[in-house]
Every structure is written in structure tokens, then in C-alpha cells.
PDB file of C-alpha atoms in Angstrom:
ATOM      1  CA  MET A  18     -38.274 -23.826  71.000  1.00  0.00           C
ATOM      2  CA  THR A  19     -34.930 -25.613  70.682  1.00  0.00           C
ATOM      3  CA  GLU A  20     -36.682 -28.984  70.564  1.00  0.00           C
ATOM      4  CA  LEU A  21     -39.093 -27.728  67.909  1.00  0.00           C
ATOM      5  CA  LEU A  22     -36.290 -26.401  65.714  1.00  0.00           C
ATOM      6  CA  ALA A  23     -34.397 -29.667  66.099  1.00  0.00           C
ATOM      7  CA  PHE A  24     -37.520 -31.537  64.951  1.00  0.00           C
ATOM      8  CA  LEU A  25     -38.180 -29.254  61.978  1.00  0.00           C
ATOM      9  CA  PHE A  26     -34.540 -28.953  60.915  1.00  0.00           C
ATOM     10  CA  PRO A  27     -32.770 -32.190  61.894  1.00  0.00           C
ATOM     11  CA  ALA A  28     -28.952 -32.131  61.801  1.00  0.00           C
ATOM     12  CA  VAL A  29     -28.923 -28.398  60.913  1.00  0.00           C
ATOM     13  CA  SER A  30     -26.823 -26.116  63.131  1.00  0.00           C
ATOM     14  CA  THR A  31     -27.849 -22.632  64.249  1.00  0.00           C
ATOM     15  CA  ALA A  32     -25.568 -21.080  61.629  1.00  0.00           C
ATOM     16  CA  GLY A  33     -26.972 -23.408  58.998  1.00  0.00           C
ATOM     17  CA  LEU A  34     -30.541 -22.464  59.938  1.00  0.00           C
ATOM     18  CA  ALA A  35     -29.648 -18.770  59.631  1.00  0.00           C
ATOM     19  CA  VAL A  36     -28.311 -19.432  56.125  1.00  0.00           C
ATOM     20  CA  LEU A  37     -31.536 -21.222  55.141  1.00  0.00           C
ATOM     21  CA  ILE A  38     -33.696 -18.379  56.437  1.00  0.00           C
ATOM     22  CA  LEU A  39     -31.591 -15.718  54.717  1.00  0.00           C
ATOM     23  CA  ALA A  40     -31.543 -17.687  51.463  1.00  0.00           C
ATOM     24  CA  THR A  41     -35.327 -18.073  51.583  1.00  0.00           C
ATOM     25  CA  LEU A  42     -35.898 -14.366  52.228  1.00  0.00           C
ATOM     26  CA  LEU A  43     -33.508 -13.179  49.521  1.00  0.00           C
ATOM     27  CA  GLY A  44     -34.833 -15.758  47.081  1.00  0.00           C
ATOM     28  CA  GLY A  45     -38.392 -14.626  47.765  1.00  0.00           C
ATOM     29  CA  LEU A  46     -37.443 -10.998  47.184  1.00  0.00           C
ATOM     30  CA  VAL A  47     -35.870 -11.807  43.829  1.00  0.00           C
ATOM     31  CA  ARG A  48     -38.743 -14.101  42.820  1.00  0.00           C
ATOM     32  CA  GLY A  49     -41.353 -11.464  43.640  1.00  0.00           C
ATOM     33  CA  PHE A  50     -39.357  -8.691  42.017  1.00  0.00           C
ATOM     34  CA  THR A  51     -38.282 -10.382  38.792  1.00  0.00           C
ATOM     35  CA  GLY A  52     -40.580 -13.372  38.336  1.00  0.00           C
ATOM     36  CA  PHE A  53     -37.649 -15.807  38.509  1.00  0.00           C
ATOM     37  CA  GLY A  54     -34.518 -16.456  40.516  1.00  0.00           C
ATOM     38  CA  PHE A  55     -35.642 -18.086  43.763  1.00  0.00           C
ATOM     39  CA  ALA A  56     -33.707 -21.260  43.031  1.00  0.00           C
ATOM     40  CA  MET A  57     -30.722 -19.309  41.672  1.00  0.00           C
ATOM     41  CA  VAL A  58     -30.430 -17.609  45.068  1.00  0.00           C
ATOM     42  CA  PHE A  59     -31.654 -20.367  47.384  1.00  0.00           C
ATOM     43  CA  MET A  60     -30.128 -23.490  45.870  1.00  0.00           C
ATOM     44  CA  PRO A  61     -26.406 -22.627  46.151  1.00  0.00           C
ATOM     45  CA  LEU A  62     -26.802 -21.320  49.703  1.00  0.00           C
ATOM     46  CA  ALA A  63     -28.995 -24.200  50.903  1.00  0.00           C
ATOM     47  CA  SER A  64     -26.581 -26.703  49.339  1.00  0.00           C
ATOM     48  CA  MET A  65     -23.914 -25.409  51.705  1.00  0.00           C
ATOM     49  CA  VAL A  66     -26.018 -26.568  54.637  1.00  0.00           C
ATOM     50  CA  ILE A  67     -27.941 -29.691  53.610  1.00  0.00           C
ATOM     51  CA  GLY A  68     -26.417 -30.715  50.285  1.00  0.00           C
ATOM     52  CA  PRO A  69     -27.787 -30.372  46.726  1.00  0.00           C
ATOM     53  CA  VAL A  70     -30.135 -33.384  46.753  1.00  0.00           C
ATOM     54  CA  ALA A  71     -31.928 -32.403  49.968  1.00  0.00           C
ATOM     55  CA  ALA A  72     -31.968 -28.747  48.876  1.00  0.00           C
ATOM     56  CA  LEU A  73     -33.713 -29.713  45.637  1.00  0.00           C
ATOM     57  CA  GLY A  74     -36.554 -31.383  47.527  1.00  0.00           C
ATOM     58  CA  LEU A  75     -36.777 -28.500  49.986  1.00  0.00           C
ATOM     59  CA  ILE A  76     -36.997 -25.832  47.309  1.00  0.00           C
ATOM     60  CA  TRP A  77     -39.840 -27.657  45.578  1.00  0.00           C
ATOM     61  CA  CYS A  78     -41.829 -27.879  48.823  1.00  0.00           C
ATOM     62  CA  ILE A  79     -41.319 -24.180  49.572  1.00  0.00           C
ATOM     63  CA  ASP A  80     -42.134 -22.856  46.118  1.00  0.00           C
ATOM     64  CA  ALA A  81     -44.961 -25.107  44.898  1.00  0.00           C
ATOM     65  CA  PRO A  82     -47.805 -23.525  46.960  1.00  0.00           C
ATOM     66  CA  PHE A  83     -46.854 -20.128  45.522  1.00  0.00           C
ATOM     67  CA  ALA A  84     -45.880 -21.082  41.966  1.00  0.00           C
ATOM     68  CA  LEU A  85     -49.173 -22.756  41.060  1.00  0.00           C
ATOM     69  CA  PRO A  86     -51.626 -19.907  41.836  1.00  0.00           C
ATOM     70  CA  ILE A  87     -49.195 -17.328  40.419  1.00  0.00           C
ATOM     71  CA  ALA A  88     -49.024 -19.328  37.188  1.00  0.00           C
ATOM     72  CA  LEU A  89     -52.821 -19.346  36.928  1.00  0.00           C
ATOM     73  CA  ARG A  90     -52.937 -15.562  37.226  1.00  0.00           C
ATOM     74  CA  ASN A  91     -50.258 -15.075  34.558  1.00  0.00           C
ATOM     75  CA  ALA A  92     -51.278 -17.754  32.052  1.00  0.00           C
ATOM     76  CA  ARG A  93     -53.444 -15.449  29.938  1.00  0.00           C
ATOM     77  CA  GLN A  94     -50.631 -12.927  29.480  1.00  0.00           C
ATOM     78  CA  ALA A  95     -48.014 -15.521  28.571  1.00  0.00           C
ATOM     79  CA  GLU A  96     -46.888 -15.978  24.984  1.00  0.00           C
ATOM     80  CA  TRP A  97     -47.721 -19.663  24.645  1.00  0.00           C
ATOM     81  CA  ARG A  98     -45.990 -20.046  21.275  1.00  0.00           C
ATOM     82  CA  GLU A  99     -42.749 -19.541  23.217  1.00  0.00           C
ATOM     83  CA  VAL A 100     -43.742 -21.294  26.455  1.00  0.00           C
ATOM     84  CA  ALA A 101     -45.148 -24.554  25.022  1.00  0.00           C
ATOM     85  CA  PRO A 102     -42.086 -25.841  23.115  1.00  0.00           C
ATOM     86  CA  LEU A 103     -39.861 -24.935  26.045  1.00  0.00           C
ATOM     87  CA  LEU A 104     -42.066 -26.946  28.404  1.00  0.00           C
ATOM     88  CA  LEU A 105     -42.015 -29.951  26.108  1.00  0.00           C
ATOM     89  CA  THR A 106     -38.252 -30.256  25.811  1.00  0.00           C
ATOM     90  CA  ALA A 107     -37.672 -29.261  29.438  1.00  0.00           C
ATOM     91  CA  THR A 108     -39.870 -32.175  30.538  1.00  0.00           C
ATOM     92  CA  LEU A 109     -37.955 -34.626  28.359  1.00  0.00           C
ATOM     93  CA  ALA A 110     -34.575 -33.427  29.692  1.00  0.00           C
ATOM     94  CA  LEU A 111     -35.566 -33.289  33.369  1.00  0.00           C
ATOM     95  CA  PRO A 112     -34.823 -36.967  34.226  1.00  0.00           C
ATOM     96  CA  ALA A 113     -31.277 -36.617  32.850  1.00  0.00           C
ATOM     97  CA  GLY A 114     -30.665 -33.676  35.173  1.00  0.00           C
ATOM     98  CA  ILE A 115     -31.908 -35.632  38.187  1.00  0.00           C
ATOM     99  CA  TRP A 116     -29.641 -38.538  37.271  1.00  0.00           C
ATOM    100  CA  LEU A 117     -26.630 -36.184  37.195  1.00  0.00           C
ATOM    101  CA  LEU A 118     -27.601 -34.732  40.574  1.00  0.00           C
ATOM    102  CA  ILE A 119     -27.693 -38.185  42.179  1.00  0.00           C
ATOM    103  CA  TRP A 120     -24.598 -39.477  40.401  1.00  0.00           C
ATOM    104  CA  LEU A 121     -22.246 -36.527  41.048  1.00  0.00           C
ATOM    105  CA  ASP A 122     -20.748 -36.095  44.515  1.00  0.00           C
ATOM    106  CA  ARG A 123     -21.894 -33.225  46.723  1.00  0.00           C
ATOM    107  CA  GLU A 124     -18.878 -30.934  46.378  1.00  0.00           C
ATOM    108  CA  THR A 125     -18.603 -31.365  42.607  1.00  0.00           C
ATOM    109  CA  MET A 126     -22.293 -30.562  42.233  1.00  0.00           C
ATOM    110  CA  ARG A 127     -21.878 -27.388  44.263  1.00  0.00           C
ATOM    111  CA  TRP A 128     -18.959 -26.216  42.099  1.00  0.00           C
ATOM    112  CA  ILE A 129     -20.988 -26.885  38.961  1.00  0.00           C
ATOM    113  CA  LEU A 130     -24.002 -25.094  40.400  1.00  0.00           C
ATOM    114  CA  ALA A 131     -22.029 -21.982  41.329  1.00  0.00           C
ATOM    115  CA  GLY A 132     -20.272 -21.976  37.960  1.00  0.00           C
ATOM    116  CA  LEU A 133     -23.521 -22.187  36.026  1.00  0.00           C
ATOM    117  CA  ILE A 134     -25.081 -19.342  37.972  1.00  0.00           C
ATOM    118  CA  LEU A 135     -22.019 -17.098  37.650  1.00  0.00           C
ATOM    119  CA  THR A 136     -21.976 -17.740  33.901  1.00  0.00           C
ATOM    120  CA  ALA A 137     -25.652 -16.848  33.588  1.00  0.00           C
ATOM    121  CA  VAL A 138     -25.243 -13.609  35.526  1.00  0.00           C
ATOM    122  CA  ALA A 139     -22.252 -12.656  33.393  1.00  0.00           C
ATOM    123  CA  LEU A 140     -24.272 -13.220  30.222  1.00  0.00           C
ATOM    124  CA  MET A 141     -27.234 -11.190  31.427  1.00  0.00           C
ATOM    125  CA  ALA A 142     -25.159  -8.336  32.843  1.00  0.00           C
ATOM    126  CA  SER A 143     -22.928  -8.136  29.754  1.00  0.00           C
ATOM    127  CA  GLY A 144     -25.668  -6.485  27.760  1.00  0.00           C
ATOM    128  CA  TRP A 145     -26.011  -9.390  25.347  1.00  0.00           C
ATOM    129  CA  ARG A 146     -29.353  -9.353  23.541  1.00  0.00           C
ATOM    130  CA  TYR A 147     -31.169 -11.800  21.333  1.00  0.00           C
ATOM    131  CA  HIS A 148     -32.692  -9.989  18.333  1.00  0.00           C
ATOM    132  CA  GLY A 149     -35.916 -11.065  16.733  1.00  0.00           C
ATOM    133  CA  ARG A 150     -38.534 -13.686  17.471  1.00  0.00           C
ATOM    134  CA  PRO A 151     -37.039 -17.062  18.444  1.00  0.00           C
ATOM    135  CA  GLY A 152     -37.609 -20.013  16.134  1.00  0.00           C
ATOM    136  CA  ILE A 153     -38.592 -23.527  17.143  1.00  0.00           C
ATOM    137  CA  PRO A 154     -35.014 -24.969  17.153  1.00  0.00           C
ATOM    138  CA  LEU A 155     -33.749 -22.259  19.507  1.00  0.00           C
ATOM    139  CA  SER A 156     -36.757 -22.600  21.811  1.00  0.00           C
ATOM    140  CA  LEU A 157     -36.315 -26.370  21.938  1.00  0.00           C
ATOM    141  CA  GLY A 158     -32.619 -26.007  22.766  1.00  0.00           C
ATOM    142  CA  VAL A 159     -33.313 -23.581  25.598  1.00  0.00           C
ATOM    143  CA  GLY A 160     -35.973 -25.983  26.879  1.00  0.00           C
ATOM    144  CA  VAL A 161     -33.465 -28.841  26.990  1.00  0.00           C
ATOM    145  CA  LEU A 162     -31.062 -26.722  29.046  1.00  0.00           C
ATOM    146  CA  SER A 163     -33.895 -25.639  31.337  1.00  0.00           C
ATOM    147  CA  GLY A 164     -34.993 -29.215  31.994  1.00  0.00           C
ATOM    148  CA  LEU A 165     -31.423 -30.376  32.560  1.00  0.00           C
ATOM    149  CA  PHE A 166     -30.679 -27.560  35.010  1.00  0.00           C
ATOM    150  CA  ASN A 167     -34.039 -28.030  36.719  1.00  0.00           C
ATOM    151  CA  GLY A 168     -33.265 -31.669  37.416  1.00  0.00           C
ATOM    152  CA  MET A 169     -29.728 -30.914  38.588  1.00  0.00           C
ATOM    153  CA  ALA A 170     -30.492 -28.017  40.890  1.00  0.00           C
ATOM    154  CA  SER A 171     -33.991 -26.586  40.339  1.00  0.00           C
ATOM    155  CA  ILE A 172     -32.445 -23.722  38.362  1.00  0.00           C
ATOM    156  CA  GLY A 173     -34.399 -24.317  35.190  1.00  0.00           C
ATOM    157  CA  GLY A 174     -35.239 -20.625  35.174  1.00  0.00           C
ATOM    158  CA  MET A 175     -31.602 -19.733  34.533  1.00  0.00           C
ATOM    159  CA  PRO A 176     -31.458 -20.394  30.758  1.00  0.00           C
ATOM    160  CA  LEU A 177     -34.958 -18.933  30.477  1.00  0.00           C
ATOM    161  CA  ALA A 178     -33.793 -15.776  32.222  1.00  0.00           C
ATOM    162  CA  VAL A 179     -30.923 -15.406  29.763  1.00  0.00           C
ATOM    163  CA  PHE A 180     -33.343 -16.133  26.924  1.00  0.00           C
ATOM    164  CA  TRP A 181     -36.273 -13.952  27.989  1.00  0.00           C
ATOM    165  CA  LEU A 182     -34.907 -11.364  30.412  1.00  0.00           C
ATOM    166  CA  GLY A 183     -32.192 -10.321  27.994  1.00  0.00           C
ATOM    167  CA  ALA A 184     -34.405 -10.240  24.927  1.00  0.00           C
ATOM    168  CA  GLN A 185     -35.242  -6.793  23.599  1.00  0.00           C
ATOM    169  CA  ARG A 186     -38.542  -7.905  22.080  1.00  0.00           C
ATOM    170  CA  ASN A 187     -40.156  -8.593  25.470  1.00  0.00           C
ATOM    171  CA  ASP A 188     -40.890  -5.993  28.115  1.00  0.00           C
ATOM    172  CA  ARG A 189     -40.488  -7.023  31.706  1.00  0.00           C
ATOM    173  CA  HIS A 190     -44.234  -7.667  32.166  1.00  0.00           C
ATOM    174  CA  LYS A 191     -44.317 -10.175  29.307  1.00  0.00           C
ATOM    175  CA  THR A 192     -41.117 -11.758  30.622  1.00  0.00           C
ATOM    176  CA  ARG A 193     -42.639 -12.210  34.085  1.00  0.00           C
ATOM    177  CA  ALA A 194     -45.811 -13.755  32.638  1.00  0.00           C
ATOM    178  CA  ASN A 195     -43.826 -16.247  30.535  1.00  0.00           C
ATOM    179  CA  LEU A 196     -41.599 -17.229  33.444  1.00  0.00           C
ATOM    180  CA  GLN A 197     -44.384 -17.543  35.994  1.00  0.00           C
ATOM    181  CA  THR A 198     -46.498 -19.676  33.668  1.00  0.00           C
ATOM    182  CA  PHE A 199     -43.581 -21.921  32.786  1.00  0.00           C
ATOM    183  CA  PHE A 200     -42.667 -22.374  36.459  1.00  0.00           C
ATOM    184  CA  GLY A 201     -46.214 -23.315  37.443  1.00  0.00           C
ATOM    185  CA  VAL A 202     -46.619 -26.036  34.845  1.00  0.00           C
ATOM    186  CA  SER A 203     -43.082 -27.366  35.274  1.00  0.00           C
ATOM    187  CA  THR A 204     -43.608 -27.496  39.053  1.00  0.00           C
ATOM    188  CA  LEU A 205     -46.383 -30.048  38.614  1.00  0.00           C
ATOM    189  CA  ILE A 206     -44.266 -32.134  36.265  1.00  0.00           C
ATOM    190  CA  SER A 207     -41.054 -31.980  38.284  1.00  0.00           C
ATOM    191  CA  GLY A 208     -42.882 -32.765  41.525  1.00  0.00           C
ATOM    192  CA  THR A 209     -44.067 -36.081  40.123  1.00  0.00           C
ATOM    193  CA  ILE A 210     -40.582 -37.028  38.940  1.00  0.00           C
ATOM    194  CA  LEU A 211     -38.883 -35.914  42.172  1.00  0.00           C
ATOM    195  CA  TRP A 212     -41.363 -37.927  44.240  1.00  0.00           C
ATOM    196  CA  ARG A 213     -40.692 -41.044  42.174  1.00  0.00           C
ATOM    197  CA  ASN A 214     -36.954 -40.580  42.796  1.00  0.00           C
ATOM    198  CA  ASP A 215     -37.455 -40.225  46.602  1.00  0.00           C
ATOM    199  CA  ILE A 216     -36.214 -36.611  46.596  1.00  0.00           C
ATOM    200  CA  LEU A 217     -39.504 -35.237  47.949  1.00  0.00           C
ATOM    201  CA  THR A 218     -39.475 -36.503  51.525  1.00  0.00           C
ATOM    202  CA  MET A 219     -41.307 -35.856  54.772  1.00  0.00           C
ATOM    203  CA  THR A 220     -38.156 -34.176  56.100  1.00  0.00           C
ATOM    204  CA  ALA A 221     -38.241 -31.719  53.194  1.00  0.00           C
ATOM    205  CA  LEU A 222     -41.895 -30.980  53.898  1.00  0.00           C
ATOM    206  CA  THR A 223     -41.403 -30.318  57.617  1.00  0.00           C
ATOM    207  CA  MET A 224     -38.423 -28.045  56.909  1.00  0.00           C
ATOM    208  CA  ALA A 225     -40.416 -26.178  54.278  1.00  0.00           C
ATOM    209  CA  LEU A 226     -43.394 -25.367  56.488  1.00  0.00           C
ATOM    210  CA  PRO A 227     -41.789 -22.543  58.558  1.00  0.00           C
ATOM    211  CA  LEU A 228     -39.735 -21.339  55.585  1.00  0.00           C
ATOM    212  CA  MET A 229     -42.894 -20.793  53.531  1.00  0.00           C
ATOM    213  CA  ALA A 230     -43.795 -17.818  55.729  1.00  0.00           C
ATOM    214  CA  VAL A 231     -40.353 -16.291  55.154  1.00  0.00           C
ATOM    215  CA  TYR A 232     -40.640 -16.911  51.425  1.00  0.00           C
ATOM    216  CA  GLY A 233     -44.106 -15.365  51.283  1.00  0.00           C
ATOM    217  CA  ALA A 234     -42.900 -12.227  53.066  1.00  0.00           C
ATOM    218  CA  GLY A 235     -39.985 -11.921  50.661  1.00  0.00           C
ATOM    219  CA  MET A 236     -42.240 -12.355  47.629  1.00  0.00           C
ATOM    220  CA  TRP A 237     -44.662  -9.719  48.920  1.00  0.00           C
ATOM    221  CA  ALA A 238     -41.849  -7.209  49.407  1.00  0.00           C
ATOM    222  CA  GLY A 239     -40.330  -8.083  46.038  1.00  0.00           C
ATOM    223  CA  THR A 240     -43.633  -7.677  44.213  1.00  0.00           C
ATOM    224  CA  HIS A 241     -44.117  -4.194  45.638  1.00  0.00           C
ATOM    225  CA  GLY A 242     -40.532  -3.313  44.744  1.00  0.00           C
ATOM    226  CA  PHE A 243     -41.209  -4.419  41.163  1.00  0.00           C
ATOM    227  CA  ARG A 244     -44.055  -1.923  40.919  1.00  0.00           C
ATOM    228  CA  LEU A 245     -41.839   0.943  42.061  1.00  0.00           C
ATOM    229  CA  ALA A 246     -38.522   0.244  40.343  1.00  0.00           C
ATOM    230  CA  ASP A 247     -37.539   1.250  36.830  1.00  0.00           C
ATOM    231  CA  GLU A 248     -36.150  -1.177  34.233  1.00  0.00           C
ATOM    232  CA  ALA A 249     -32.464  -0.525  35.014  1.00  0.00           C
ATOM    233  CA  THR A 250     -32.933  -0.970  38.763  1.00  0.00           C
ATOM    234  CA  PHE A 251     -35.017  -4.088  38.168  1.00  0.00           C
ATOM    235  CA  ARG A 252     -32.135  -5.795  36.387  1.00  0.00           C
ATOM    236  CA  ARG A 253     -29.294  -4.559  38.598  1.00  0.00           C
ATOM    237  CA  ILE A 254     -30.911  -5.814  41.798  1.00  0.00           C
ATOM    238  CA  ALA A 255     -31.649  -9.234  40.305  1.00  0.00           C
ATOM    239  CA  TYR A 256     -28.112  -9.672  38.984  1.00  0.00           C
ATOM    240  CA  ALA A 257     -26.452  -8.468  42.188  1.00  0.00           C
ATOM    241  CA  VAL A 258     -28.380 -10.748  44.552  1.00  0.00           C
ATOM    242  CA  ILE A 259     -27.897 -13.829  42.358  1.00  0.00           C
ATOM    243  CA  LEU A 260     -24.186 -13.077  41.899  1.00  0.00           C
ATOM    244  CA  LEU A 261     -23.627 -12.648  45.634  1.00  0.00           C
ATOM    245  CA  SER A 262     -25.423 -15.912  46.425  1.00  0.00           C
ATOM    246  CA  ALA A 263     -23.294 -17.845  43.946  1.00  0.00           C
ATOM    247  CA  LEU A 264     -20.038 -16.365  45.263  1.00  0.00           C
ATOM    248  CA  VAL A 265     -20.894 -16.982  48.912  1.00  0.00           C
ATOM    249  CA  SER A 266     -21.881 -20.585  48.164  1.00  0.00           C
ATOM    250  CA  LEU A 267     -18.497 -21.613  46.765  1.00  0.00           C
ATOM    251  CA  PRO A 268     -17.057 -24.590  48.697  1.00  0.00           C
ATOM    252  CA  LEU A 269     -14.052 -22.392  49.524  1.00  0.00           C
ATOM    253  CA  TRP A 270     -16.036 -20.896  52.406  1.00  0.00           C
ATOM    254  CA  ASP A 271     -17.317 -24.102  53.986  1.00  0.00           C
ATOM    255  CA  GLY A 272     -15.278 -23.560  57.117  1.00  0.00           C
ATOM    256  CA  PHE A 273     -17.403 -20.551  58.001  1.00  0.00           C
ATOM    257  CA  VAL A 274     -20.742 -22.409  57.939  1.00  0.00           C
ATOM    258  CA  GLY A 275     -21.575 -25.021  60.535  1.00  0.00           C
ATOM    259  CA  ARG A 276     -23.482 -28.117  59.599  1.00  0.00           C
TER     260      ARG A 276
END
């Protein structure tokens, strides 16, 4: 078993492996429960162990087999007048985000990642609401941020969560459909770009294989929780888990996590 783990997770300590498993489970719970948030939970925690660049490739490999069929099931319920312009600008901004990820050093990227996530949670939890139907300029701007954040840390859902989850006009079912559809299409696009930049590697694939089972279990539990929880509980749980992940991932605590 030790040899197998060493093959699947090269240069990852026992403590680091525990962090990856916990991050995958919590991320799956949030993803199944809210329709977004896997990367917002997983990425900061995984970056503690393997660094942001490797974590970006790993998260794509874990999520892609789930995101694509989920997107197909939700596509008919999505509001495409909102989804389409966001996808367009997100695609155009994605390469710039990847360039920043490669150019910035590991610790700086982790500080930026945690800061972005904490800011997003603060906005969502503050009660801020966008009133009315969004126009094209606003949708395009949110798409640019989504693509930029997706390339930097696979957290393209963060600006969308602030945009859609906080909006009064959408109920949570419509929000989930929009997010799931967006994620499915953007997964195909980002996968191509990540592969061309050598971020999708065989190491990422082998690490992802056992973590997929953990992710699937978390998504199953989260989906059933979504059916049982009311609107207030739905939001509180999502905010709390994302907030905790961002705080724990701060480089201040690196001494407590082996590599």
C-alpha cells in the first residue's frame, strides 16, 4: 500500500495526502450542495501541498468527468442569455490568468488566491444583492473576471457565485443550472488550453484517479443535502466551508503541513 501511494502521489507526505483527501471531500460536498465551489475549497488547500500550478492540473482531472455530464443535464434549465456572453469573455481572458499563474511565485500566488476567496465570501455573506436583469456590459465584465480567475486558480466560479448566488432575481435552482452549464462548457475549453501549457500531466491524472471516488462521494452527499436544506442553510454552509478553507490555506500555517 505504501508503494502504491508513493506511485500515485509522488513527493506528497502522509499529512499532505490527508489534506488532499479532506479538500476533495469538502469540495465535493460544497459542489454537490451549491452547484459551485469545489475549486474555492480545494485549490487553496491543495496549493499548500503541491503548489498552485500542479493543483490547477489536478483539479481539472478530478472535476472534468463529473462536470460534463452534469452540464448536459442542466443545460435546458440554464438561462443562456446570461451564460453565453459570460462564456465568451471568460474564454478570451483565460490565457491571461494562466500566464499570471506561471509567472507569479508559489507563495505570492497562494496569498492572492486566499485573498480573492476571502473577498468573495465577504461579499456574498454581507447581504449584497444585484437588482434587476444584468445587461451585456456587466455580464461581459463578470466573464472576464471568471476567465482570469479560472486561469490563475480554477476559481472561475467565484465571480459567478457573487453574480448569480447573490442575485435576488434567480432562485437557487436557476443559479445551479447556470453554474453547472457554465462549468461544463468552460471545462472543455480550459482543458485544451491547460494541456497546451503542459499543466495537464500524467502525474495529475494518476493523482486524480483515487481522489475521484472521494469527490464523487462528497458530491452525492452534497446533492442530497441540497434537497433537504432551506435557502438560509444552503448559503450559510457554502460560505462557512469556503471561508474555512481559505483561512486554513494561508501561508502562515505552512509549518503545520508536511510536504
